[in-house]
């Protein structure tokens, strides 16, 4: 457990994993706002429940098939939730909101299992919202201006995002984040999440094989390209900037 925890942090806090930026200039995180439904209103100590998908199972097809969503959402995401509920029952974490569980467990080497399942539960909810059946196209004007300021152009920002997703070795995530006032692209390994490092996530792409293998097999680059061009939810990213 301890070795895994140390690897997780050494992997996420060095330059090889974070393409740009450091966690030092931490911005405030509005992570709690991600869950605005039953979980936000749940009494302290209540088990977490699986948030509904923001579209139906065919909503992302043909970029992501209903079959992938059935497994990814119905099995993997649900599995993280179930394990999280089991791990936190009767512990100091029971009754904490999800963002708090992630932050507290990220600092405790003995609580890697809690961190992994809490982070994966949060990451997946954020991932579903990072895509839309009517996604793709051009970002909202103010987000596009920010992309231009920080990357030179929208195209270069998207290229950096695609590169992070394509070069993450093994399982993990690519993120568009705010680090203070700067827009940055980072990647994280396994369950790790920008929330644990004081960064404000705007968008993510899941690059665990379970996210694309049924539809694309080993062609991760094709999955990334299709998501960015046709399903990425710029409105969600823009809303997260505020
Ligand atoms: Fe996943």
PDB file of C-alpha atoms and ligand atoms in Angstrom:
ATOM      1  CA  UNK A   1       0.000   0.000   0.000  1.00  0.00           C
ATOM      2  CA  UNK A   2       2.690   2.485   1.041  1.00  0.00           C
ATOM      3  CA  UNK A   3       4.789   1.834  -2.023  1.00  0.00           C
ATOM      4  CA  UNK A   4       1.810   2.334  -4.315  1.00  0.00           C
ATOM      5  CA  UNK A   5       0.884   5.563  -2.566  1.00  0.00           C
ATOM      6  CA  UNK A   6       4.404   6.937  -2.919  1.00  0.00           C
ATOM      7  CA  UNK A   7       4.545   5.982  -6.584  1.00  0.00           C
ATOM      8  CA  UNK A   8       1.246   7.679  -7.155  1.00  0.00           C
ATOM      9  CA  UNK A   9       2.496  10.952  -5.777  1.00  0.00           C
ATOM     10  CA  UNK A  10       5.958  10.829  -7.239  1.00  0.00           C
ATOM     11  CA  UNK A  11       4.306  10.053 -10.543  1.00  0.00           C
ATOM     12  CA  UNK A  12       1.860  12.886 -10.412  1.00  0.00           C
ATOM     13  CA  UNK A  13       3.986  15.635  -9.009  1.00  0.00           C
ATOM     14  CA  UNK A  14       6.926  15.432 -11.349  1.00  0.00           C
ATOM     15  CA  UNK A  15       7.305  16.838 -14.816  1.00  0.00           C
ATOM     16  CA  UNK A  16       7.016  13.502 -16.548  1.00  0.00           C
ATOM     17  CA  UNK A  17       3.411  13.171 -15.491  1.00  0.00           C
ATOM     18  CA  UNK A  18       2.282  16.772 -15.323  1.00  0.00           C
ATOM     19  CA  UNK A  19       2.949  18.207 -18.755  1.00  0.00           C
ATOM     20  CA  UNK A  20       2.688  21.703 -17.486  1.00  0.00           C
ATOM     21  CA  UNK A  21       2.163  23.509 -14.264  1.00  0.00           C
ATOM     22  CA  UNK A  22       2.722  22.787 -10.615  1.00  0.00           C
ATOM     23  CA  UNK A  23       0.368  22.230  -7.755  1.00  0.00           C
ATOM     24  CA  UNK A  24       2.046  25.023  -5.851  1.00  0.00           C
ATOM     25  CA  UNK A  25      -0.201  27.764  -7.191  1.00  0.00           C
ATOM     26  CA  UNK A  26      -3.310  26.064  -5.978  1.00  0.00           C
ATOM     27  CA  UNK A  27      -6.662  27.445  -6.973  1.00  0.00           C
ATOM     28  CA  UNK A  28      -9.851  26.966  -5.025  1.00  0.00           C
ATOM     29  CA  UNK A  29     -11.701  23.820  -6.047  1.00  0.00           C
ATOM     30  CA  UNK A  30     -15.422  23.805  -6.598  1.00  0.00           C
ATOM     31  CA  UNK A  31     -15.479  20.030  -6.627  1.00  0.00           C
ATOM     32  CA  UNK A  32     -18.408  19.730  -4.287  1.00  0.00           C
ATOM     33  CA  UNK A  33     -20.609  21.338  -6.903  1.00  0.00           C
ATOM     34  CA  UNK A  34     -20.159  18.330  -9.185  1.00  0.00           C
ATOM     35  CA  UNK A  35     -22.758  16.416  -7.232  1.00  0.00           C
ATOM     36  CA  UNK A  36     -25.819  18.577  -7.109  1.00  0.00           C
ATOM     37  CA  UNK A  37     -28.430  15.847  -6.824  1.00  0.00           C
ATOM     38  CA  UNK A  38     -29.157  13.211  -4.239  1.00  0.00           C
ATOM     39  CA  UNK A  39     -25.616  13.056  -2.916  1.00  0.00           C
ATOM     40  CA  UNK A  40     -25.417  16.751  -2.147  1.00  0.00           C
ATOM     41  CA  UNK A  41     -28.604  16.484  -0.110  1.00  0.00           C
ATOM     42  CA  UNK A  42     -27.842  13.125   1.473  1.00  0.00           C
ATOM     43  CA  UNK A  43     -27.612  13.095   5.279  1.00  0.00           C
ATOM     44  CA  UNK A  44     -24.141  12.652   6.746  1.00  0.00           C
ATOM     45  CA  UNK A  45     -23.250   8.989   6.830  1.00  0.00           C
ATOM     46  CA  UNK A  46     -25.472   8.032   3.905  1.00  0.00           C
ATOM     47  CA  UNK A  47     -23.826   5.837   1.303  1.00  0.00           C
ATOM     48  CA  UNK A  48     -22.989   7.409  -2.025  1.00  0.00           C
ATOM     49  CA  UNK A  49     -25.300   6.666  -4.932  1.00  0.00           C
ATOM     50  CA  UNK A  50     -24.485   6.560  -8.629  1.00  0.00           C
ATOM     51  CA  UNK A  51     -25.332   9.850 -10.388  1.00  0.00           C
ATOM     52  CA  UNK A  52     -27.438   9.394 -13.519  1.00  0.00           C
ATOM     53  CA  UNK A  53     -25.723   9.669 -16.891  1.00  0.00           C
ATOM     54  CA  UNK A  54     -26.443  13.069 -18.476  1.00  0.00           C
ATOM     55  CA  UNK A  55     -27.630  11.259 -21.670  1.00  0.00           C
ATOM     56  CA  UNK A  56     -28.989   7.839 -22.554  1.00  0.00           C
ATOM     57  CA  UNK A  57     -26.804   4.862 -23.357  1.00  0.00           C
ATOM     58  CA  UNK A  58     -26.860   5.625 -27.083  1.00  0.00           C
ATOM     59  CA  UNK A  59     -26.213   9.311 -26.563  1.00  0.00           C
ATOM     60  CA  UNK A  60     -22.515   9.233 -27.420  1.00  0.00           C
ATOM     61  CA  UNK A  61     -22.731   6.726 -30.295  1.00  0.00           C
ATOM     62  CA  UNK A  62     -21.050   6.121 -32.633  1.00  0.00           C
ATOM     63  CA  UNK A  63     -18.056   7.759 -30.919  1.00  0.00           C
ATOM     64  CA  UNK A  64     -18.674   5.691 -27.777  1.00  0.00           C
ATOM     65  CA  UNK A  65     -21.122   2.818 -28.078  1.00  0.00           C
ATOM     66  CA  UNK A  66     -23.982   1.911 -25.779  1.00  0.00           C
ATOM     67  CA  UNK A  67     -22.163  -1.330 -25.010  1.00  0.00           C
ATOM     68  CA  UNK A  68     -19.104   0.571 -23.760  1.00  0.00           C
ATOM     69  CA  UNK A  69     -21.318   2.776 -21.593  1.00  0.00           C
ATOM     70  CA  UNK A  70     -23.113  -0.272 -20.206  1.00  0.00           C
ATOM     71  CA  UNK A  71     -19.807  -1.682 -18.966  1.00  0.00           C
ATOM     72  CA  UNK A  72     -18.002   1.556 -18.182  1.00  0.00           C
ATOM     73  CA  UNK A  73     -20.827   3.267 -16.333  1.00  0.00           C
ATOM     74  CA  UNK A  74     -22.823   0.238 -15.226  1.00  0.00           C
ATOM     75  CA  UNK A  75     -19.930  -1.913 -14.050  1.00  0.00           C
ATOM     76  CA  UNK A  76     -16.753   0.128 -13.566  1.00  0.00           C
ATOM     77  CA  UNK A  77     -18.189   3.389 -12.243  1.00  0.00           C
ATOM     78  CA  UNK A  78     -20.737   1.538 -10.122  1.00  0.00           C
ATOM     79  CA  UNK A  79     -17.977  -0.725  -8.839  1.00  0.00           C
ATOM     80  CA  UNK A  80     -15.896   2.204  -7.580  1.00  0.00           C
ATOM     81  CA  UNK A  81     -18.954   3.563  -5.769  1.00  0.00           C
ATOM     82  CA  UNK A  82     -19.702   0.238  -4.100  1.00  0.00           C
ATOM     83  CA  UNK A  83     -16.112  -0.261  -2.983  1.00  0.00           C
ATOM     84  CA  UNK A  84     -15.910   3.309  -1.692  1.00  0.00           C
ATOM     85  CA  UNK A  85     -19.059   2.827   0.389  1.00  0.00           C
ATOM     86  CA  UNK A  86     -17.669  -0.416   1.788  1.00  0.00           C
ATOM     87  CA  UNK A  87     -14.244   1.058   2.595  1.00  0.00           C
ATOM     88  CA  UNK A  88     -15.543   4.161   4.379  1.00  0.00           C
ATOM     89  CA  UNK A  89     -18.288   2.520   6.407  1.00  0.00           C
ATOM     90  CA  UNK A  90     -17.595   3.092  10.093  1.00  0.00           C
ATOM     91  CA  UNK A  91     -14.474   5.204   9.429  1.00  0.00           C
ATOM     92  CA  UNK A  92     -13.650   8.892   9.742  1.00  0.00           C
ATOM     93  CA  UNK A  93     -14.655   9.264   6.077  1.00  0.00           C
ATOM     94  CA  UNK A  94     -18.272   8.260   6.567  1.00  0.00           C
ATOM     95  CA  UNK A  95     -20.339  11.440   6.254  1.00  0.00           C
ATOM     96  CA  UNK A  96     -17.654  13.503   4.491  1.00  0.00           C
ATOM     97  CA  UNK A  97     -18.429  14.902   1.063  1.00  0.00           C
ATOM     98  CA  UNK A  98     -16.582  13.271  -1.806  1.00  0.00           C
ATOM     99  CA  UNK A  99     -14.107  16.071  -2.488  1.00  0.00           C
ATOM    100  CA  UNK A 100     -13.123  16.082   1.179  1.00  0.00           C
ATOM    101  CA  UNK A 101     -12.626  12.307   1.193  1.00  0.00           C
ATOM    102  CA  UNK A 102     -10.331  12.633  -1.825  1.00  0.00           C
ATOM    103  CA  UNK A 103      -8.267  15.407  -0.272  1.00  0.00           C
ATOM    104  CA  UNK A 104      -7.925  13.798   3.171  1.00  0.00           C
ATOM    105  CA  UNK A 105      -7.185  10.271   1.920  1.00  0.00           C
ATOM    106  CA  UNK A 106      -4.630  11.580  -0.600  1.00  0.00           C
ATOM    107  CA  UNK A 107      -2.423  12.576   2.333  1.00  0.00           C
ATOM    108  CA  UNK A 108      -2.667   9.252   4.175  1.00  0.00           C
ATOM    109  CA  UNK A 109      -0.481   6.457   2.776  1.00  0.00           C
ATOM    110  CA  UNK A 110      -2.528   3.849   4.613  1.00  0.00           C
ATOM    111  CA  UNK A 111      -5.755   4.921   2.922  1.00  0.00           C
ATOM    112  CA  UNK A 112      -4.837   4.246  -0.694  1.00  0.00           C
ATOM    113  CA  UNK A 113      -7.915   2.069  -1.281  1.00  0.00           C
ATOM    114  CA  UNK A 114     -10.211   4.847  -0.064  1.00  0.00           C
ATOM    115  CA  UNK A 115      -8.407   7.392  -2.224  1.00  0.00           C
ATOM    116  CA  UNK A 116      -8.443   5.205  -5.346  1.00  0.00           C
ATOM    117  CA  UNK A 117     -12.154   4.450  -5.178  1.00  0.00           C
ATOM    118  CA  UNK A 118     -13.196   7.964  -4.132  1.00  0.00           C
ATOM    119  CA  UNK A 119     -11.106   9.541  -6.880  1.00  0.00           C
ATOM    120  CA  UNK A 120     -12.330   7.108  -9.518  1.00  0.00           C
ATOM    121  CA  UNK A 121     -15.923   7.663  -8.445  1.00  0.00           C
ATOM    122  CA  UNK A 122     -15.440  11.435  -8.818  1.00  0.00           C
ATOM    123  CA  UNK A 123     -13.325  11.245 -11.999  1.00  0.00           C
ATOM    124  CA  UNK A 124     -15.951   9.186 -13.825  1.00  0.00           C
ATOM    125  CA  UNK A 125     -18.827  11.487 -12.896  1.00  0.00           C
ATOM    126  CA  UNK A 126     -16.737  14.377 -14.227  1.00  0.00           C
ATOM    127  CA  UNK A 127     -15.869  12.403 -17.378  1.00  0.00           C
ATOM    128  CA  UNK A 128     -19.520  11.764 -18.288  1.00  0.00           C
ATOM    129  CA  UNK A 129     -20.174  15.497 -18.023  1.00  0.00           C
ATOM    130  CA  UNK A 130     -17.095  16.259 -20.104  1.00  0.00           C
ATOM    131  CA  UNK A 131     -18.891  14.795 -23.117  1.00  0.00           C
ATOM    132  CA  UNK A 132     -22.186  15.587 -24.790  1.00  0.00           C
ATOM    133  CA  UNK A 133     -24.219  14.135 -27.681  1.00  0.00           C
ATOM    134  CA  UNK A 134     -23.979  17.619 -29.243  1.00  0.00           C
ATOM    135  CA  UNK A 135     -20.334  18.167 -28.266  1.00  0.00           C
ATOM    136  CA  UNK A 136     -17.326  19.139 -30.331  1.00  0.00           C
ATOM    137  CA  UNK A 137     -17.157  22.202 -32.525  1.00  0.00           C
ATOM    138  CA  UNK A 138     -15.801  25.520 -31.332  1.00  0.00           C
ATOM    139  CA  UNK A 139     -15.364  26.434 -27.641  1.00  0.00           C
ATOM    140  CA  UNK A 140     -17.339  29.396 -26.225  1.00  0.00           C
ATOM    141  CA  UNK A 141     -15.680  32.714 -27.029  1.00  0.00           C
ATOM    142  CA  UNK A 142     -14.284  33.414 -23.549  1.00  0.00           C
ATOM    143  CA  UNK A 143     -12.846  29.907 -23.219  1.00  0.00           C
ATOM    144  CA  UNK A 144     -11.361  30.158 -26.708  1.00  0.00           C
ATOM    145  CA  UNK A 145      -9.710  33.454 -25.724  1.00  0.00           C
ATOM    146  CA  UNK A 146      -8.222  31.792 -22.642  1.00  0.00           C
ATOM    147  CA  UNK A 147      -6.946  28.896 -24.767  1.00  0.00           C
ATOM    148  CA  UNK A 148      -5.330  31.375 -27.121  1.00  0.00           C
ATOM    149  CA  UNK A 149      -3.718  33.283 -24.246  1.00  0.00           C
ATOM    150  CA  UNK A 150      -2.232  30.163 -22.669  1.00  0.00           C
ATOM    151  CA  UNK A 151      -1.450  27.952 -25.667  1.00  0.00           C
ATOM    152  CA  UNK A 152      -1.225  30.309 -28.637  1.00  0.00           C
ATOM    153  CA  UNK A 153      -4.421  29.022 -30.276  1.00  0.00           C
ATOM    154  CA  UNK A 154      -7.414  26.751 -29.731  1.00  0.00           C
ATOM    155  CA  UNK A 155      -5.793  24.255 -32.082  1.00  0.00           C
ATOM    156  CA  UNK A 156      -2.576  24.133 -30.038  1.00  0.00           C
ATOM    157  CA  UNK A 157      -4.524  23.731 -26.807  1.00  0.00           C
ATOM    158  CA  UNK A 158      -6.468  20.815 -28.262  1.00  0.00           C
ATOM    159  CA  UNK A 159      -3.243  19.302 -29.594  1.00  0.00           C
ATOM    160  CA  UNK A 160      -1.733  19.466 -26.108  1.00  0.00           C
ATOM    161  CA  UNK A 161      -4.840  17.836 -24.641  1.00  0.00           C
ATOM    162  CA  UNK A 162      -4.726  15.058 -27.245  1.00  0.00           C
ATOM    163  CA  UNK A 163      -0.997  14.564 -26.659  1.00  0.00           C
ATOM    164  CA  UNK A 164      -1.485  14.222 -22.902  1.00  0.00           C
ATOM    165  CA  UNK A 165      -4.231  11.642 -23.437  1.00  0.00           C
ATOM    166  CA  UNK A 166      -2.220   9.773 -26.036  1.00  0.00           C
ATOM    167  CA  UNK A 167       1.036   9.665 -24.096  1.00  0.00           C
ATOM    168  CA  UNK A 168      -0.270   8.747 -20.645  1.00  0.00           C
ATOM    169  CA  UNK A 169       1.563   5.461 -20.071  1.00  0.00           C
ATOM    170  CA  UNK A 170      -0.876   2.804 -18.963  1.00  0.00           C
ATOM    171  CA  UNK A 171      -4.110   3.698 -17.227  1.00  0.00           C
ATOM    172  CA  UNK A 172      -4.981   7.268 -16.378  1.00  0.00           C
ATOM    173  CA  UNK A 173      -6.560  10.533 -17.378  1.00  0.00           C
ATOM    174  CA  UNK A 174      -5.870  13.709 -19.366  1.00  0.00           C
ATOM    175  CA  UNK A 175      -7.229  16.993 -18.032  1.00  0.00           C
ATOM    176  CA  UNK A 176      -7.761  20.583 -18.985  1.00  0.00           C
ATOM    177  CA  UNK A 177      -7.371  22.512 -15.725  1.00  0.00           C
ATOM    178  CA  UNK A 178      -7.045  25.957 -14.251  1.00  0.00           C
ATOM    179  CA  UNK A 179      -3.934  26.440 -12.157  1.00  0.00           C
ATOM    180  CA  UNK A 180      -4.625  29.768 -10.524  1.00  0.00           C
ATOM    181  CA  UNK A 181      -5.494  31.902 -13.536  1.00  0.00           C
ATOM    182  CA  UNK A 182      -3.646  29.772 -16.079  1.00  0.00           C
ATOM    183  CA  UNK A 183      -5.192  27.179 -18.349  1.00  0.00           C
ATOM    184  CA  UNK A 184      -3.060  24.025 -18.394  1.00  0.00           C
ATOM    185  CA  UNK A 185      -3.102  20.446 -19.638  1.00  0.00           C
ATOM    186  CA  UNK A 186      -2.043  17.715 -17.222  1.00  0.00           C
ATOM    187  CA  UNK A 187      -2.223  13.950 -17.091  1.00  0.00           C
ATOM    188  CA  UNK A 188      -2.624  11.683 -14.096  1.00  0.00           C
ATOM    189  CA  UNK A 189      -1.919   7.995 -13.529  1.00  0.00           C
ATOM    190  CA  UNK A 190      -4.468   5.403 -12.463  1.00  0.00           C
ATOM    191  CA  UNK A 191      -6.986   7.009 -10.080  1.00  0.00           C
ATOM    192  CA  UNK A 192      -5.063  10.200  -9.438  1.00  0.00           C
ATOM    193  CA  UNK A 193      -6.988  13.425  -9.911  1.00  0.00           C
ATOM    194  CA  UNK A 194      -6.194  17.160 -10.092  1.00  0.00           C
ATOM    195  CA  UNK A 195      -8.458  17.649  -7.055  1.00  0.00           C
ATOM    196  CA  UNK A 196      -5.724  16.126  -4.909  1.00  0.00           C
ATOM    197  CA  UNK A 197      -3.246  18.718  -6.176  1.00  0.00           C
ATOM    198  CA  UNK A 198      -5.136  21.972  -5.818  1.00  0.00           C
ATOM    199  CA  UNK A 199      -5.992  22.281  -9.513  1.00  0.00           C
ATOM    200  CA  UNK A 200      -9.437  23.115 -10.868  1.00  0.00           C
ATOM    201  CA  UNK A 201     -10.555  20.591 -13.519  1.00  0.00           C
ATOM    202  CA  UNK A 202     -12.439  21.872 -16.566  1.00  0.00           C
ATOM    203  CA  UNK A 203     -12.556  18.735 -18.748  1.00  0.00           C
ATOM    204  CA  UNK A 204     -11.209  15.202 -18.767  1.00  0.00           C
ATOM    205  CA  UNK A 205     -10.691  12.213 -21.049  1.00  0.00           C
ATOM    206  CA  UNK A 206     -10.490   8.737 -19.535  1.00  0.00           C
ATOM    207  CA  UNK A 207      -7.670   6.755 -21.149  1.00  0.00           C
ATOM    208  CA  UNK A 208      -8.032   3.548 -19.165  1.00  0.00           C
ATOM    209  CA  UNK A 209      -8.468   0.775 -21.739  1.00  0.00           C
ATOM    210  CA  UNK A 210     -11.983   0.062 -20.445  1.00  0.00           C
ATOM    211  CA  UNK A 211     -12.994   3.483 -21.834  1.00  0.00           C
ATOM    212  CA  UNK A 212     -12.318   2.573 -25.471  1.00  0.00           C
ATOM    213  CA  UNK A 213     -11.278  -1.027 -26.006  1.00  0.00           C
ATOM    214  CA  UNK A 214     -14.682  -2.427 -27.020  1.00  0.00           C
ATOM    215  CA  UNK A 215     -15.021   0.260 -29.704  1.00  0.00           C
ATOM    216  CA  UNK A 216     -11.448   0.974 -30.756  1.00  0.00           C
ATOM    217  CA  UNK A 217      -9.367  -1.958 -29.411  1.00  0.00           C
ATOM    218  CA  UNK A 218      -5.779  -0.637 -29.163  1.00  0.00           C
ATOM    219  CA  UNK A 219      -6.413   2.499 -31.246  1.00  0.00           C
ATOM    220  CA  UNK A 220      -6.433   4.977 -28.363  1.00  0.00           C
ATOM    221  CA  UNK A 221      -5.530   7.877 -30.667  1.00  0.00           C
ATOM    222  CA  UNK A 222      -8.691   7.313 -32.728  1.00  0.00           C
ATOM    223  CA  UNK A 223     -10.833   7.360 -29.579  1.00  0.00           C
ATOM    224  CA  UNK A 224      -9.209  10.605 -28.405  1.00  0.00           C
ATOM    225  CA  UNK A 225      -9.607  12.269 -31.806  1.00  0.00           C
ATOM    226  CA  UNK A 226     -13.277  11.309 -32.069  1.00  0.00           C
ATOM    227  CA  UNK A 227     -14.090  12.499 -28.541  1.00  0.00           C
ATOM    228  CA  UNK A 228     -12.313  15.830 -29.014  1.00  0.00           C
ATOM    229  CA  UNK A 229     -13.837  16.510 -32.423  1.00  0.00           C
ATOM    230  CA  UNK A 230     -17.379  15.251 -31.853  1.00  0.00           C
ATOM    231  CA  UNK A 231     -18.289  14.858 -28.190  1.00  0.00           C
ATOM    232  CA  UNK A 232     -16.170  17.134 -25.977  1.00  0.00           C
ATOM    233  CA  UNK A 233     -18.468  19.346 -23.905  1.00  0.00           C
ATOM    234  CA  UNK A 234     -17.085  22.871 -24.157  1.00  0.00           C
ATOM    235  CA  UNK A 235     -20.126  24.298 -22.341  1.00  0.00           C
ATOM    236  CA  UNK A 236     -19.264  22.168 -19.308  1.00  0.00           C
ATOM    237  CA  UNK A 237     -15.655  23.383 -19.424  1.00  0.00           C
ATOM    238  CA  UNK A 238     -16.759  26.979 -19.632  1.00  0.00           C
ATOM    239  CA  UNK A 239     -19.194  26.561 -16.745  1.00  0.00           C
ATOM    240  CA  UNK A 240     -16.370  25.106 -14.630  1.00  0.00           C
ATOM    241  CA  UNK A 241     -14.240  28.204 -15.231  1.00  0.00           C
ATOM    242  CA  UNK A 242     -16.629  30.398 -13.264  1.00  0.00           C
TER     243      UNK A 242
HETATM  244 FE1  LIG B   1     -12.981   4.616 -16.653  1.00  0.00          FE
END
